[in-house]
Short mmCIF file of C-alpha atoms in Angstrom, two decimals:
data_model
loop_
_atom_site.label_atom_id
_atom_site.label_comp_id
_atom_site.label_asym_id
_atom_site.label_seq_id
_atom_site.Cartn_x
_atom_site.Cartn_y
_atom_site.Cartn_z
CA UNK U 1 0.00 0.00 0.00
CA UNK U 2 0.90 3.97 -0.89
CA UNK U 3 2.10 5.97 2.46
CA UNK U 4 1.34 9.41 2.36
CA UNK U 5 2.09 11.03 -0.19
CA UNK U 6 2.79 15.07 -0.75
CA UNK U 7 3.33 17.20 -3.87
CA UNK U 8 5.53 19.00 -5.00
CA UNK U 9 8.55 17.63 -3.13
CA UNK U 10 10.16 21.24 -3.83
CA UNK U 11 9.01 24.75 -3.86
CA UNK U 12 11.13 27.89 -4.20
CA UNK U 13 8.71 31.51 -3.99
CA UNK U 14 9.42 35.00 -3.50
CA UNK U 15 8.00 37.13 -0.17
CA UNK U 16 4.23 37.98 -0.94
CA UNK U 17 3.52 34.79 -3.13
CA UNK U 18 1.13 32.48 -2.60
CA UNK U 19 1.67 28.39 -2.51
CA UNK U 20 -0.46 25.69 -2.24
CA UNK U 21 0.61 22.16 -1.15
CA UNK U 22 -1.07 18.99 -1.26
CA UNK U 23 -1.62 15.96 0.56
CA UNK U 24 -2.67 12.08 -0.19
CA UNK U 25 -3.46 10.30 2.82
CA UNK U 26 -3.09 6.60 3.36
CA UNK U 27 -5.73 4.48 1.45
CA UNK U 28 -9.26 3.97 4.20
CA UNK U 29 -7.50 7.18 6.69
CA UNK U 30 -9.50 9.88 7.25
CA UNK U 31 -7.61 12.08 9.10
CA UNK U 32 -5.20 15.23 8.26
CA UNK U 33 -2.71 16.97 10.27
CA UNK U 34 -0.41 19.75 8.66
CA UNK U 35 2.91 20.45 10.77
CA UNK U 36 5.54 22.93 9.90
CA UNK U 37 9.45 21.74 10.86
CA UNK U 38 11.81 24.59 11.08
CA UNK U 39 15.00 23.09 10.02
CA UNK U 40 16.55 22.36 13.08
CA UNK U 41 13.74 22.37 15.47
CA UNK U 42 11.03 19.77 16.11
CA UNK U 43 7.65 19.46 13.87
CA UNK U 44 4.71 22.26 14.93
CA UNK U 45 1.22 21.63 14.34
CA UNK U 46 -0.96 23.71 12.24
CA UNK U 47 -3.94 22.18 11.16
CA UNK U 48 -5.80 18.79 11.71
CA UNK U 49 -9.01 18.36 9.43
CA UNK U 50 -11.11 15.08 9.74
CA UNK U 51 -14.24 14.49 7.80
CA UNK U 52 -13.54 17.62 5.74
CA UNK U 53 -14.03 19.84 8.64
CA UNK U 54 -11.32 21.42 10.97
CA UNK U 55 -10.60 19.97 13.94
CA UNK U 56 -7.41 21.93 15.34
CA UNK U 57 -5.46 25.09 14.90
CA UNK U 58 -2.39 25.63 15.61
CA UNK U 59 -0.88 28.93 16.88
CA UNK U 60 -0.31 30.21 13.06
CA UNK U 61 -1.68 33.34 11.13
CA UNK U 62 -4.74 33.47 9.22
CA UNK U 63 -2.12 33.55 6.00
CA UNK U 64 -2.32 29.73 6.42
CA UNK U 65 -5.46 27.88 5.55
CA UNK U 66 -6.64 24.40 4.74
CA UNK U 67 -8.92 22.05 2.86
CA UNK U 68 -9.98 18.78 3.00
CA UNK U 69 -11.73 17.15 0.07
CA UNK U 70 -14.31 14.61 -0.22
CA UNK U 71 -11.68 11.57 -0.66
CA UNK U 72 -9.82 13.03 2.34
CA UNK U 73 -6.97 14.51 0.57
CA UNK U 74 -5.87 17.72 1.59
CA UNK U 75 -4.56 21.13 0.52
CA UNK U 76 -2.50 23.58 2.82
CA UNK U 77 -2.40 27.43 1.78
CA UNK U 78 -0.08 30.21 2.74
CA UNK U 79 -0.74 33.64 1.51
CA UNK U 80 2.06 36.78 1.82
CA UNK U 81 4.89 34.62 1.76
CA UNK U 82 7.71 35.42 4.41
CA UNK U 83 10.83 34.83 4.38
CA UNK U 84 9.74 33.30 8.10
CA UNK U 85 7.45 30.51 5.86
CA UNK U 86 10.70 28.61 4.45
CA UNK U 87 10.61 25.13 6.32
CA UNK U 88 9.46 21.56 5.73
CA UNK U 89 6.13 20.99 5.17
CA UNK U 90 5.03 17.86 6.76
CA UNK U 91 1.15 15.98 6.56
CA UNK U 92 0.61 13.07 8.82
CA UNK U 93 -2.85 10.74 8.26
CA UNK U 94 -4.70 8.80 10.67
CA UNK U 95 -7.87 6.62 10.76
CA UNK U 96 -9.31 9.78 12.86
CA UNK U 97 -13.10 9.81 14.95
CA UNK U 98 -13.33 8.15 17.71
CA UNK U 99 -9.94 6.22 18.04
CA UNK U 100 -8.01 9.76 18.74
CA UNK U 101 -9.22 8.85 21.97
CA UNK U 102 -6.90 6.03 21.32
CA UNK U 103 -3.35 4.28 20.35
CA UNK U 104 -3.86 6.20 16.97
CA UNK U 105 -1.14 6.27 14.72
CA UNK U 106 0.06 9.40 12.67
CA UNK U 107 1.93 8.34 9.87
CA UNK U 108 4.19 11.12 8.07
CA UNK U 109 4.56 11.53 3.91
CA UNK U 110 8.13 12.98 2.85
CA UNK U 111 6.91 16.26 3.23
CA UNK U 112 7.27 19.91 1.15
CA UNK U 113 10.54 21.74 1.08
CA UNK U 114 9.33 25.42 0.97
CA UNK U 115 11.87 28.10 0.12
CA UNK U 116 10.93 31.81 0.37
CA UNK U 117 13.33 33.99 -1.31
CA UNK N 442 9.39 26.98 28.70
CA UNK N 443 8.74 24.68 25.47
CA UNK N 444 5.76 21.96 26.50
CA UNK N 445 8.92 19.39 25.49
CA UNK N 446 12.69 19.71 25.74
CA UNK N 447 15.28 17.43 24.89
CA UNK N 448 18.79 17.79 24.38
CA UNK N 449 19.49 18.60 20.39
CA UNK N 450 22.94 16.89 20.37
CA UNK N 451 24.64 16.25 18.57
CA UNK N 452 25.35 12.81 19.95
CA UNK N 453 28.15 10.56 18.46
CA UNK N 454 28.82 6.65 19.82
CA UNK N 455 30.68 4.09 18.55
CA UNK N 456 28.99 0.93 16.35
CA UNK N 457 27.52 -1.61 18.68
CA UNK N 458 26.93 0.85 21.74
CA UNK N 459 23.98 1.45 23.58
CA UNK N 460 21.75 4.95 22.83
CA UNK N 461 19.70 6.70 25.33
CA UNK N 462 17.80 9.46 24.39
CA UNK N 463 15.38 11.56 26.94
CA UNK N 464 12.82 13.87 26.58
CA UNK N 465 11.03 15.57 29.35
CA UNK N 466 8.00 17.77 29.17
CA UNK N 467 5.84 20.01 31.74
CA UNK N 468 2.36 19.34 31.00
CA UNK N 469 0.82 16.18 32.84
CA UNK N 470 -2.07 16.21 30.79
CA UNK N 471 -0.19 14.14 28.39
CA UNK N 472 -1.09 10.47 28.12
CA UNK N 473 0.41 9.27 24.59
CA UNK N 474 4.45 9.22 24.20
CA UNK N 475 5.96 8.55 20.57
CA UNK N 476 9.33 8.47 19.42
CA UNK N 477 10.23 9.06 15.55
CA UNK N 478 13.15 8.58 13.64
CA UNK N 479 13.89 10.75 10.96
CA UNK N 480 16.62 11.03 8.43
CA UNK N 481 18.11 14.00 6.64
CA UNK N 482 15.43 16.04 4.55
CA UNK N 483 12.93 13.05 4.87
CA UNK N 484 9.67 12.63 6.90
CA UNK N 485 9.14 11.27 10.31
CA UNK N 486 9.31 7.47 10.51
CA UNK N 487 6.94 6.10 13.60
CA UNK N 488 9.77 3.96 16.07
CA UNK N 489 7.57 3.33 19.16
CA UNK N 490 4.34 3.97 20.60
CA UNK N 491 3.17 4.17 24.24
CA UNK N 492 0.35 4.71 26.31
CA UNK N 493 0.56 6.33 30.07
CA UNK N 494 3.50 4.67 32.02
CA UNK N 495 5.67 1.55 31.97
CA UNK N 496 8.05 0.09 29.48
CA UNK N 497 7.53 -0.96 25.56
CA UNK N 498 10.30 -3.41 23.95
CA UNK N 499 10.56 -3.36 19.75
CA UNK N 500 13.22 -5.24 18.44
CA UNK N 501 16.69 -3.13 19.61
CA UNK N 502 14.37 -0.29 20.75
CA UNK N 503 12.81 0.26 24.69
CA UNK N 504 10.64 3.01 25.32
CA UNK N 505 10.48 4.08 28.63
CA UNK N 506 7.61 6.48 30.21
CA UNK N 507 7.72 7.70 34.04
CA UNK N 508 4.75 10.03 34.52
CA UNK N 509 5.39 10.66 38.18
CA UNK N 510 8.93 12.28 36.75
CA UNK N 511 7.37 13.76 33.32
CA UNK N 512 10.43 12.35 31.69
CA UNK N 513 10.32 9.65 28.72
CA UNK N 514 13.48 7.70 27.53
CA UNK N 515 14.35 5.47 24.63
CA UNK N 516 17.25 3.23 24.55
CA UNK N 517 18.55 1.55 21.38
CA UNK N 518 20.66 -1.73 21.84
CA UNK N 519 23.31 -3.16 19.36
CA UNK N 520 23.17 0.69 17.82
CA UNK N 521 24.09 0.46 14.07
CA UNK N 522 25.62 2.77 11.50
CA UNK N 523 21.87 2.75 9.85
CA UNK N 524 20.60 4.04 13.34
CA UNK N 525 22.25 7.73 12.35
CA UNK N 526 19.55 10.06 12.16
CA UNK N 527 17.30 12.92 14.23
CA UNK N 528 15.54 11.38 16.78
CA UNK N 529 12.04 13.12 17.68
CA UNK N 530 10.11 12.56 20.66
CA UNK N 531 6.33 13.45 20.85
CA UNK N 532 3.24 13.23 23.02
CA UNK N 533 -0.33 14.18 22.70
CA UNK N 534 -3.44 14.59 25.34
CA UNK N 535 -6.02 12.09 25.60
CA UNK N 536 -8.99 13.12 22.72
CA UNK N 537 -6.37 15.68 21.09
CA UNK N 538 -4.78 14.83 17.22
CA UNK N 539 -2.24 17.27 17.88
CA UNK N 540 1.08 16.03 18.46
CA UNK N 541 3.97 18.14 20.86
CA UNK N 542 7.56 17.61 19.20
CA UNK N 543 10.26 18.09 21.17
CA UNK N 544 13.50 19.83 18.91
CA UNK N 545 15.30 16.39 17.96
CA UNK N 546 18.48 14.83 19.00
CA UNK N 547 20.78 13.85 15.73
CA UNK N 548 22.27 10.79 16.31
CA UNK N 549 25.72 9.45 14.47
CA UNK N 550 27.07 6.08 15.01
CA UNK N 551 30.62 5.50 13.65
CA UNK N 552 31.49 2.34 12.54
#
């Protein structure tokens, strides 16, 4: 079976740009987080969407914004690039509902490499 | 204070050693410890996987969890050159998706 999967693998922008990155979760999960890793520094959360609706927020400006589509794969949005924004961009799927109340795996794709020039 | 610190290395031991790596962390709500592996400009790779307090064995791998001290260990036996790589702990509250990363230890074993 497919892992996670995450497109484009690169990105280079300039500041004020916009970028949007995308997300396949595993096949039959139905759960998306978004983290941002600083290079250097541990993963941060931004978003987790479940069921196409938004489930948790992250401390991060309203520049960022999410999606999740009908067959759970999900979109992640920055607007006004900064040169602040360059980082890995990381999605993690999970079966979601009621077993994050559980041993619930996240399971990480390769992630995004963002570059803000 | 970060929610999770550990100790960003870098830590270097020689093939065959044993590795322990710590994390500790200030909020007791957590009840769900993870440790990741993750190699240079890759994602992270799920090692281990624990639940409250107590011990979990995996192969070469032990995670440890000690609520009482808020500190969480893993310990890698018979360490291998393949073993090199950023270490990331991580926890999570009971109900919550969102997981708390500490910064990463990077780990080199020389051969």
């Amino acid at each position: 079976d497919a892992g996670v999967t995450q497109s484009p693998t690169h990105l280079i922008k300039t500041r004020g740009q916009h970028v949007t990155l995308r997300c396949s979760p595993i096949s039959g999960h139905k759960s998306v987080s978004w983290y941002q890793q600083v290079l250097g520094q541990g993963p941060q959360f931004i978003f987790q969407y479940y069921e196409k609706e938004e489930r948790g927020r992250g401390n991060f400006p309203d520049r960022f914004s999410a999606r999740q589509f009908p067959n759970y794969s999900s979109e992640l949005n920055v607007n006004a690039l900064l040169l602040g924004d360059s980082a890995l961009y990381l999605c993690a799927s999970s079966l979601g509902g009621i077993r994050d109340r559980a041993l619930n795996e996240q399971f990480f794709g390769p992630g995004t490499r963002l570059t803000v020039l | 204070q970060k929610e999770v610190e550990q100790d960003p290395g870098p830590l270097s031991v020689p093939e065959g050693a044993i590795v322990s790596l710590n994390c500790t962390y200030s909020n007791s709500a957590f009840q769900y410890f993870m440790w990741y592996r993750q190699y240079s400009r890759k994602g992270p790779e799920l090692l281990m996987y624990t639940y409250s307090s107590g011990n979990k064995e995996d192969g070469r791998f032990t995670a440890q969890v000690d609520k009482s001290s808020k500190y969480i260990s893993l310990f890698i036996r018979d360490s291998q050159p393949s073993d090199s790589a950023t270490y990331l702990c991580a926890m999570k509250k009971e109900g919550a998706q969102k997981l708390v990363f500490g910064q990463g230890t990077r780990l080199t074993i020389n051969p």
